[in-house]
Every structure is written in C-alpha cells, then in structure tokens.
Amino acid sequence: MTRRDIAFDAEGVTLRGWFYPAEGTSGRRPTVVMAHGFSAVKEMYLDAFAEVFAAAGLNALVFDNRNFGASDGEPRQEIDPWQQVRDYRHAITYAGTLDDVDSTRIGVWGSSYSGGHVLVVGAIDRRVKAVVAQVPLVSGSANVAELVRADFRASFREQFDADRAARFAGDPPAMVPVVAEDPLAPSALPTPDAWAWFTETGKTRATAWRNEVTLRTVEMLGEYEPGAYIGRISPTPLLMIVAREDHLTPAHLAIDAYEHARQPKKLVILPSGHFDAYTSGFTGASGPARDWFVEHLARA
C-alpha cells in the first residue's frame, strides 16, 4: 500500500496527514476524507480503514485534528468541535486541488467524536456526497448525563468556571486526563474500555498520543449537539454504524438520532462495544462503510 504524506493550510494552521491513492485505477477518483475522534491521532487504526477504502478503488485522505498529532495548532491538546468541523471542510477543499481526486465525488467518514462531526458536515456542506458515522457522538449534553454521575456535575461546573477566570487572568488552560484507570477519578472519558483502548493503542501504535486534554475541551463537549443536524443531511446518503454494547457513546442515543434522519439512510448495528469497531469488530465496521462509499460515490 503506497501512501504519501500531506500537509495543507486551514486558515493559518497547517494540518498534516496521509493520502492513500485508490488501487488499481487511474485518473480522478472518489475520495473519502477522514479524521479521528476525541483526542485520538491518525495512527490509532485510521490507516487500517484507509487501506480498506483504497483497495476498493477509493482515495482516502486522513489528517490529524489541529492541536493533535502531526498537525499544528494551539493550545495543544484542545478540542473545539466546531473548529474540527471547519477543518473537515478545509480538508475537502484541499482534496479538490489534487490531480487524482474527483471533487464531485467526496465522502466523509468519522468515528466517535468525529462521527458527530460528519453529521454536521454532511448537513451543511453539499460538496459531500456520502456520509459514514461510526459509533458517533450525537449529543454532548446527553452523553455527559450518561457518563458523569449527577453528584459530580456541580464540581465540574465549578472547575469550568475557575478555569475560565484563570484564563482571563492570563494563566494557561487547566488540563484533565483523557482516561483514568479508576472510572471515578477525574477524566474526560470515564469508562474502563476507554482506559484500556487508549493506553494499549497508545503504547503499540501511537506513542505520540498524550493522555490529556484541556479542561475547556470537556466543557465544549457538553455544549456540542451534532445530532441536531441529522435531519438536514438528506438527500446526501447517510450510513450510521452503531455498536450494540457501546456505553461511551451509548447506542440508544445514536439510534434515537438515526430515527430523525431522512432517506437515503442505513443503520448497521455491530454486536460489540465502542472500541471493538477498530479491533475485533473491524471487518464488521469497515466493510459496510466501504460498500456505502462505493455505492454512492461511484454514481454521484
């Protein structure tokens, strides 16, 4: 599999990643634009998905979100979901400048947090001709309500307010771990499977991954409602891939959101948990995504 390093400007910030050319073809081809979820970097299995797409005759453009991995951006380790949505759109624009990309046949793929982003991008950017949202976040507020005990939430609010005051006074942003071994300890993603996947994958595939984000990142997570856009994606085709045992971005929230999407749409339910989509359930996740893009981008 031949891939090349890429870098492109996102209104003053350089984003970096990989371009996988479609295999067995020449000329301008359909292209899937891809970025990772909450704090994750491209080495955390995005290469595996891109290889599946390329083998099916699709280009794949993979990039690290700003402030993470190989991409530039400050403050480091901060996730502004709306900025990440805008960066997907910058990546689409960049893809359209490449000689081997057919700019009229662009799809977007996202997973977890970026699974929410592609719902928004698919709704507001008509350059997008197909959307795949894998184990997506659909409601920041509902997700926080599922993951954070009610008696912990007042403490979080106090921390957010104190951090805002400190930043106003010129202090650097406060930081919080992405995951913690103790699910009751402060962290952005307080589930045992999140701890296991991030720490193991960070050791084996992505040694540059850092187990921290700004505290403001968690505040912005709770404010983000990508599912509100889902009814506007049509007539762009939407595939949603949900994990039945997902308790990080709970399956019932995603399925409820899916019911508000209009045709054409399809729902695939994996018999597994959130992170299995990257590992033991990879074939079940990547195969339907590949087929969706081939079907809808080939005839776009």
mmCIF file of N, CA and C in Angstrom, residues 44-123:
data_model
loop_
_atom_site.group_PDB
_atom_site.id
_atom_site.type_symbol
_atom_site.label_atom_id
_atom_site.label_comp_id
_atom_site.label_asym_id
_atom_site.label_seq_id
_atom_site.Cartn_x
_atom_site.Cartn_y
_atom_site.Cartn_z
ATOM 1 N N MET A 44 -3.987 5.593 15.238
ATOM 2 C CA MET A 44 -4.870 4.726 16.020
ATOM 3 C C MET A 44 -5.935 4.102 15.123
ATOM 4 N N TYR A 45 -5.456 3.323 14.137
ATOM 5 C CA TYR A 45 -6.259 2.486 13.247
ATOM 6 C C TYR A 45 -6.894 3.207 12.061
ATOM 7 N N LEU A 46 -6.696 4.498 11.900
ATOM 8 C CA LEU A 46 -7.242 5.122 10.700
ATOM 9 C C LEU A 46 -6.547 4.617 9.443
ATOM 10 N N ASP A 47 -5.284 4.226 9.570
ATOM 11 C CA ASP A 47 -4.593 3.652 8.423
ATOM 12 C C ASP A 47 -5.284 2.375 7.945
ATOM 13 N N ALA A 48 -5.787 1.575 8.886
ATOM 14 C CA ALA A 48 -6.443 0.322 8.508
ATOM 15 C C ALA A 48 -7.724 0.593 7.712
ATOM 16 N N PHE A 49 -8.518 1.557 8.150
ATOM 17 C CA PHE A 49 -9.731 1.903 7.407
ATOM 18 C C PHE A 49 -9.373 2.476 6.031
ATOM 19 N N ALA A 50 -8.372 3.345 5.984
ATOM 20 C CA ALA A 50 -7.981 3.957 4.712
ATOM 21 C C ALA A 50 -7.521 2.894 3.718
ATOM 22 N N GLU A 51 -6.828 1.874 4.192
ATOM 23 C CA GLU A 51 -6.369 0.807 3.308
ATOM 24 C C GLU A 51 -7.545 0.029 2.720
ATOM 25 N N VAL A 52 -8.580 -0.201 3.516
ATOM 26 C CA VAL A 52 -9.779 -0.886 3.010
ATOM 27 C C VAL A 52 -10.437 -0.052 1.917
ATOM 28 N N PHE A 53 -10.536 1.242 2.143
ATOM 29 C CA PHE A 53 -11.165 2.110 1.143
ATOM 30 C C PHE A 53 -10.332 2.162 -0.137
ATOM 31 N N ALA A 54 -9.015 2.293 0.012
ATOM 32 C CA ALA A 54 -8.149 2.377 -1.164
ATOM 33 C C ALA A 54 -8.209 1.086 -1.982
ATOM 34 N N ALA A 55 -8.268 -0.052 -1.302
ATOM 35 C CA ALA A 55 -8.334 -1.330 -2.009
ATOM 36 C C ALA A 55 -9.623 -1.458 -2.810
ATOM 37 N N ALA A 56 -10.641 -0.693 -2.446
ATOM 38 C CA ALA A 56 -11.924 -0.733 -3.154
ATOM 39 C C ALA A 56 -12.023 0.326 -4.243
ATOM 40 N N GLY A 57 -10.912 1.001 -4.546
ATOM 41 C CA GLY A 57 -10.920 1.983 -5.617
ATOM 42 C C GLY A 57 -11.263 3.394 -5.189
ATOM 43 N N LEU A 58 -11.138 3.663 -3.881
ATOM 44 C CA LEU A 58 -11.420 4.989 -3.342
ATOM 45 C C LEU A 58 -10.132 5.608 -2.813
ATOM 46 N N ASN A 59 -9.876 6.858 -3.136
ATOM 47 C CA ASN A 59 -8.825 7.571 -2.426
ATOM 48 C C ASN A 59 -9.261 7.784 -0.973
ATOM 49 N N ALA A 60 -8.266 7.858 -0.087
ATOM 50 C CA ALA A 60 -8.559 8.187 1.313
ATOM 51 C C ALA A 60 -7.605 9.283 1.771
ATOM 52 N N LEU A 61 -8.155 10.363 2.283
ATOM 53 C CA LEU A 61 -7.371 11.475 2.810
ATOM 54 C C LEU A 61 -7.574 11.504 4.314
ATOM 55 N N VAL A 62 -6.509 11.202 5.044
ATOM 56 C CA VAL A 62 -6.532 11.094 6.501
ATOM 57 C C VAL A 62 -5.729 12.251 7.082
ATOM 58 N N PHE A 63 -6.270 12.938 8.096
ATOM 59 C CA PHE A 63 -5.491 14.010 8.710
ATOM 60 C C PHE A 63 -5.672 14.005 10.221
ATOM 61 N N ASP A 64 -4.645 14.503 10.903
ATOM 62 C CA ASP A 64 -4.740 14.713 12.342
ATOM 63 C C ASP A 64 -5.477 16.015 12.618
ATOM 64 N N ASN A 65 -6.355 15.976 13.604
ATOM 65 C CA ASN A 65 -7.031 17.200 14.016
ATOM 66 C C ASN A 65 -6.027 18.237 14.503
ATOM 67 N N ARG A 66 -6.368 19.513 14.317
ATOM 68 C CA ARG A 66 -5.491 20.576 14.815
ATOM 69 C C ARG A 66 -5.281 20.395 16.320
ATOM 70 N N ASN A 67 -4.099 20.794 16.752
ATOM 71 C CA ASN A 67 -3.683 20.697 18.158
ATOM 72 C C ASN A 67 -3.298 19.287 18.581
ATOM 73 N N PHE A 68 -3.323 18.327 17.640
ATOM 74 C CA PHE A 68 -3.028 16.942 17.980
ATOM 75 C C PHE A 68 -2.105 16.316 16.937
ATOM 76 N N GLY A 69 -1.338 15.333 17.383
ATOM 77 C CA GLY A 69 -0.518 14.543 16.480
ATOM 78 C C GLY A 69 0.431 15.377 15.659
ATOM 79 N N ALA A 70 0.459 15.118 14.356
ATOM 80 C CA ALA A 70 1.398 15.793 13.460
ATOM 81 C C ALA A 70 0.938 17.177 13.041
ATOM 82 N N SER A 71 -0.317 17.520 13.327
ATOM 83 C CA SER A 71 -0.837 18.818 12.903
ATOM 84 C C SER A 71 -0.422 19.923 13.864
ATOM 85 N N ASP A 72 -0.356 21.140 13.332
ATOM 86 C CA ASP A 72 -0.062 22.304 14.147
ATOM 87 C C ASP A 72 -1.323 22.734 14.889
ATOM 88 N N GLY A 73 -1.183 23.836 15.625
ATOM 89 C CA GLY A 73 -2.326 24.399 16.322
ATOM 90 C C GLY A 73 -2.096 24.540 17.811
ATOM 91 N N GLU A 74 -2.604 25.625 18.355
ATOM 92 C CA GLU A 74 -2.503 25.917 19.779
ATOM 93 C C GLU A 74 -3.889 26.320 20.295
ATOM 94 N N PRO A 75 -4.152 26.067 21.581
ATOM 95 C CA PRO A 75 -3.311 25.333 22.523
ATOM 96 C C PRO A 75 -3.301 23.835 22.211
ATOM 97 N N ARG A 76 -2.163 23.210 22.459
ATOM 98 C CA ARG A 76 -2.076 21.783 22.228
ATOM 99 C C ARG A 76 -3.065 21.050 23.126
ATOM 100 N N GLN A 77 -3.572 19.958 22.579
ATOM 101 C CA GLN A 77 -4.475 19.060 23.314
ATOM 102 C C GLN A 77 -5.833 19.709 23.616
ATOM 103 N N GLU A 78 -6.228 20.662 22.807
ATOM 104 C CA GLU A 78 -7.562 21.237 22.988
ATOM 105 C C GLU A 78 -8.451 20.860 21.814
ATOM 106 N N ILE A 79 -9.672 20.429 22.113
ATOM 107 C CA ILE A 79 -10.638 20.025 21.106
ATOM 108 C C ILE A 79 -11.790 21.021 21.106
ATOM 109 N N ASP A 80 -11.857 21.798 20.054
ATOM 110 C CA ASP A 80 -13.014 22.650 19.796
ATOM 111 C C ASP A 80 -13.805 21.954 18.695
ATOM 112 N N PRO A 81 -14.966 21.379 19.001
ATOM 113 C CA PRO A 81 -15.663 20.584 17.986
ATOM 114 C C PRO A 81 -16.020 21.384 16.742
ATOM 115 N N TRP A 82 -16.352 22.644 16.900
ATOM 116 C CA TRP A 82 -16.726 23.435 15.731
ATOM 117 C C TRP A 82 -15.519 23.752 14.862
ATOM 118 N N GLN A 83 -14.360 23.916 15.494
ATOM 119 C CA GLN A 83 -13.154 24.098 14.700
ATOM 120 C C GLN A 83 -12.825 22.818 13.935
ATOM 121 N N GLN A 84 -13.050 21.673 14.562
ATOM 122 C CA GLN A 84 -12.798 20.415 13.868
ATOM 123 C C GLN A 84 -13.767 20.221 12.700
ATOM 124 N N VAL A 85 -15.001 20.662 12.860
ATOM 125 C CA VAL A 85 -15.943 20.633 11.736
ATOM 126 C C VAL A 85 -15.418 21.494 10.593
ATOM 127 N N ARG A 86 -14.950 22.697 10.918
ATOM 128 C CA ARG A 86 -14.414 23.574 9.870
ATOM 129 C C ARG A 86 -13.194 22.955 9.211
ATOM 130 N N ASP A 87 -12.390 22.230 9.977
ATOM 131 C CA ASP A 87 -11.200 21.613 9.392
ATOM 132 C C ASP A 87 -11.550 20.467 8.454
ATOM 133 N N TYR A 88 -12.612 19.735 8.721
ATOM 134 C CA TYR A 88 -13.088 18.767 7.731
ATOM 135 C C TYR A 88 -13.360 19.489 6.404
ATOM 136 N N ARG A 89 -13.969 20.659 6.489
ATOM 137 C CA ARG A 89 -14.308 21.392 5.264
ATOM 138 C C ARG A 89 -13.047 21.915 4.577
ATOM 139 N N HIS A 90 -12.041 22.320 5.355
ATOM 140 C CA HIS A 90 -10.762 22.694 4.755
ATOM 141 C C HIS A 90 -10.132 21.487 4.047
ATOM 142 N N ALA A 91 -10.239 20.312 4.665
ATOM 143 C CA ALA A 91 -9.670 19.107 4.057
ATOM 144 C C ALA A 91 -10.384 18.763 2.752
ATOM 145 N N ILE A 92 -11.690 18.972 2.700
ATOM 146 C CA ILE A 92 -12.435 18.743 1.457
ATOM 147 C C ILE A 92 -11.945 19.701 0.374
ATOM 148 N N THR A 93 -11.748 20.950 0.746
ATOM 149 C CA THR A 93 -11.245 21.930 -0.219
ATOM 150 C C THR A 93 -9.872 21.523 -0.729
ATOM 151 N N TYR A 94 -8.992 21.120 0.181
ATOM 152 C CA TYR A 94 -7.652 20.681 -0.214
ATOM 153 C C TYR A 94 -7.735 19.462 -1.136
ATOM 154 N N ALA A 95 -8.571 18.502 -0.792
ATOM 155 C CA ALA A 95 -8.695 17.304 -1.632
ATOM 156 C C ALA A 95 -9.046 17.680 -3.062
ATOM 157 N N GLY A 96 -9.892 18.686 -3.212
ATOM 158 C CA GLY A 96 -10.315 19.091 -4.544
ATOM 159 C C GLY A 96 -9.222 19.678 -5.402
ATOM 160 N N THR A 97 -8.083 20.027 -4.789
ATOM 161 C CA THR A 97 -6.954 20.560 -5.554
ATOM 162 C C THR A 97 -6.032 19.468 -6.073
ATOM 163 N N LEU A 98 -6.224 18.231 -5.649
ATOM 164 C CA LEU A 98 -5.308 17.144 -6.005
ATOM 165 C C LEU A 98 -5.695 16.540 -7.355
ATOM 166 N N ASP A 99 -4.680 16.211 -8.143
ATOM 167 C CA ASP A 99 -4.908 15.726 -9.505
ATOM 168 C C ASP A 99 -5.667 14.410 -9.547
ATOM 169 N N ASP A 100 -5.524 13.582 -8.493
ATOM 170 C CA ASP A 100 -6.165 12.272 -8.537
ATOM 171 C C ASP A 100 -7.505 12.241 -7.814
ATOM 172 N N VAL A 101 -8.054 13.403 -7.492
ATOM 173 C CA VAL A 101 -9.333 13.475 -6.784
ATOM 174 C C VAL A 101 -10.411 14.052 -7.690
ATOM 175 N N ASP A 102 -11.553 13.378 -7.737
ATOM 176 C CA ASP A 102 -12.745 13.903 -8.398
ATOM 177 C C ASP A 102 -13.516 14.693 -7.342
ATOM 178 N N SER A 103 -13.470 15.997 -7.432
ATOM 179 C CA SER A 103 -14.054 16.842 -6.383
ATOM 180 C C SER A 103 -15.568 16.769 -6.334
ATOM 181 N N THR A 104 -16.178 16.136 -7.333
ATOM 182 C CA THR A 104 -17.634 15.976 -7.315
ATOM 183 C C THR A 104 -18.051 14.689 -6.615
ATOM 184 N N ARG A 105 -17.069 13.897 -6.161
ATOM 185 C CA ARG A 105 -17.374 12.624 -5.500
ATOM 186 C C ARG A 105 -16.556 12.516 -4.212
ATOM 187 N N ILE A 106 -16.965 13.298 -3.208
ATOM 188 C CA ILE A 106 -16.291 13.331 -1.919
ATOM 189 C C ILE A 106 -17.212 12.740 -0.861
ATOM 190 N N GLY A 107 -16.677 11.832 -0.051
ATOM 191 C CA GLY A 107 -17.390 11.315 1.109
ATOM 192 C C GLY A 107 -16.659 11.686 2.379
ATOM 193 N N VAL A 108 -17.368 11.661 3.505
ATOM 194 C CA VAL A 108 -16.725 11.908 4.799
ATOM 195 C C VAL A 108 -17.009 10.739 5.724
ATOM 196 N N TRP A 109 -15.978 10.349 6.459
ATOM 197 C CA TRP A 109 -16.053 9.264 7.444
ATOM 198 C C TRP A 109 -15.572 9.811 8.774
ATOM 199 N N GLY A 110 -16.295 9.500 9.821
ATOM 200 C CA GLY A 110 -15.871 9.897 11.155
ATOM 201 C C GLY A 110 -16.259 8.837 12.159
ATOM 202 N N SER A 111 -15.566 8.837 13.293
ATOM 203 C CA SER A 111 -15.800 7.830 14.315
ATOM 204 C C SER A 111 -15.821 8.484 15.685
ATOM 205 N N SER A 112 -16.790 8.097 16.500
ATOM 206 C CA SER A 112 -16.925 8.618 17.855
ATOM 207 C C SER A 112 -17.164 10.132 17.809
ATOM 208 N N TYR A 113 -16.241 10.947 18.317
ATOM 209 C CA TYR A 113 -16.468 12.394 18.284
ATOM 210 C C TYR A 113 -16.544 12.893 16.841
ATOM 211 N N SER A 114 -15.644 12.421 15.989
ATOM 212 C CA SER A 114 -15.709 12.857 14.591
ATOM 213 C C SER A 114 -16.881 12.205 13.859
ATOM 214 N N GLY A 115 -17.438 11.125 14.422
ATOM 215 C CA GLY A 115 -18.689 10.605 13.886
ATOM 216 C C GLY A 115 -19.816 11.605 14.027
ATOM 217 N N GLY A 116 -19.748 12.418 15.077
ATOM 218 C CA GLY A 116 -20.672 13.537 15.195
ATOM 219 C C GLY A 116 -20.351 14.640 14.214
ATOM 220 N N HIS A 117 -19.050 14.916 14.040
ATOM 221 C CA HIS A 117 -18.656 15.984 13.109
ATOM 222 C C HIS A 117 -19.183 15.739 11.701
ATOM 223 N N VAL A 118 -19.116 14.479 11.236
ATOM 224 C CA VAL A 118 -19.525 14.238 9.850
ATOM 225 C C VAL A 118 -21.034 14.381 9.669
ATOM 226 N N LEU A 119 -21.799 14.238 10.761
ATOM 227 C CA LEU A 119 -23.220 14.531 10.668
ATOM 228 C C LEU A 119 -23.431 16.009 10.360
ATOM 229 N N VAL A 120 -22.659 16.858 11.023
ATOM 230 C CA VAL A 120 -22.770 18.293 10.786
ATOM 231 C C VAL A 120 -22.267 18.641 9.385
ATOM 232 N N VAL A 121 -21.088 18.124 9.037
ATOM 233 C CA VAL A 121 -20.507 18.442 7.731
ATOM 234 C C VAL A 121 -21.434 17.975 6.612
ATOM 235 N N GLY A 122 -21.976 16.776 6.756
ATOM 236 C CA GLY A 122 -22.883 16.267 5.731
ATOM 237 C C GLY A 122 -24.133 17.114 5.577
ATOM 238 N N ALA A 123 -24.543 17.768 6.667
ATOM 239 C CA ALA A 123 -25.744 18.591 6.620
ATOM 240 C C ALA A 123 -25.495 19.972 6.022
#
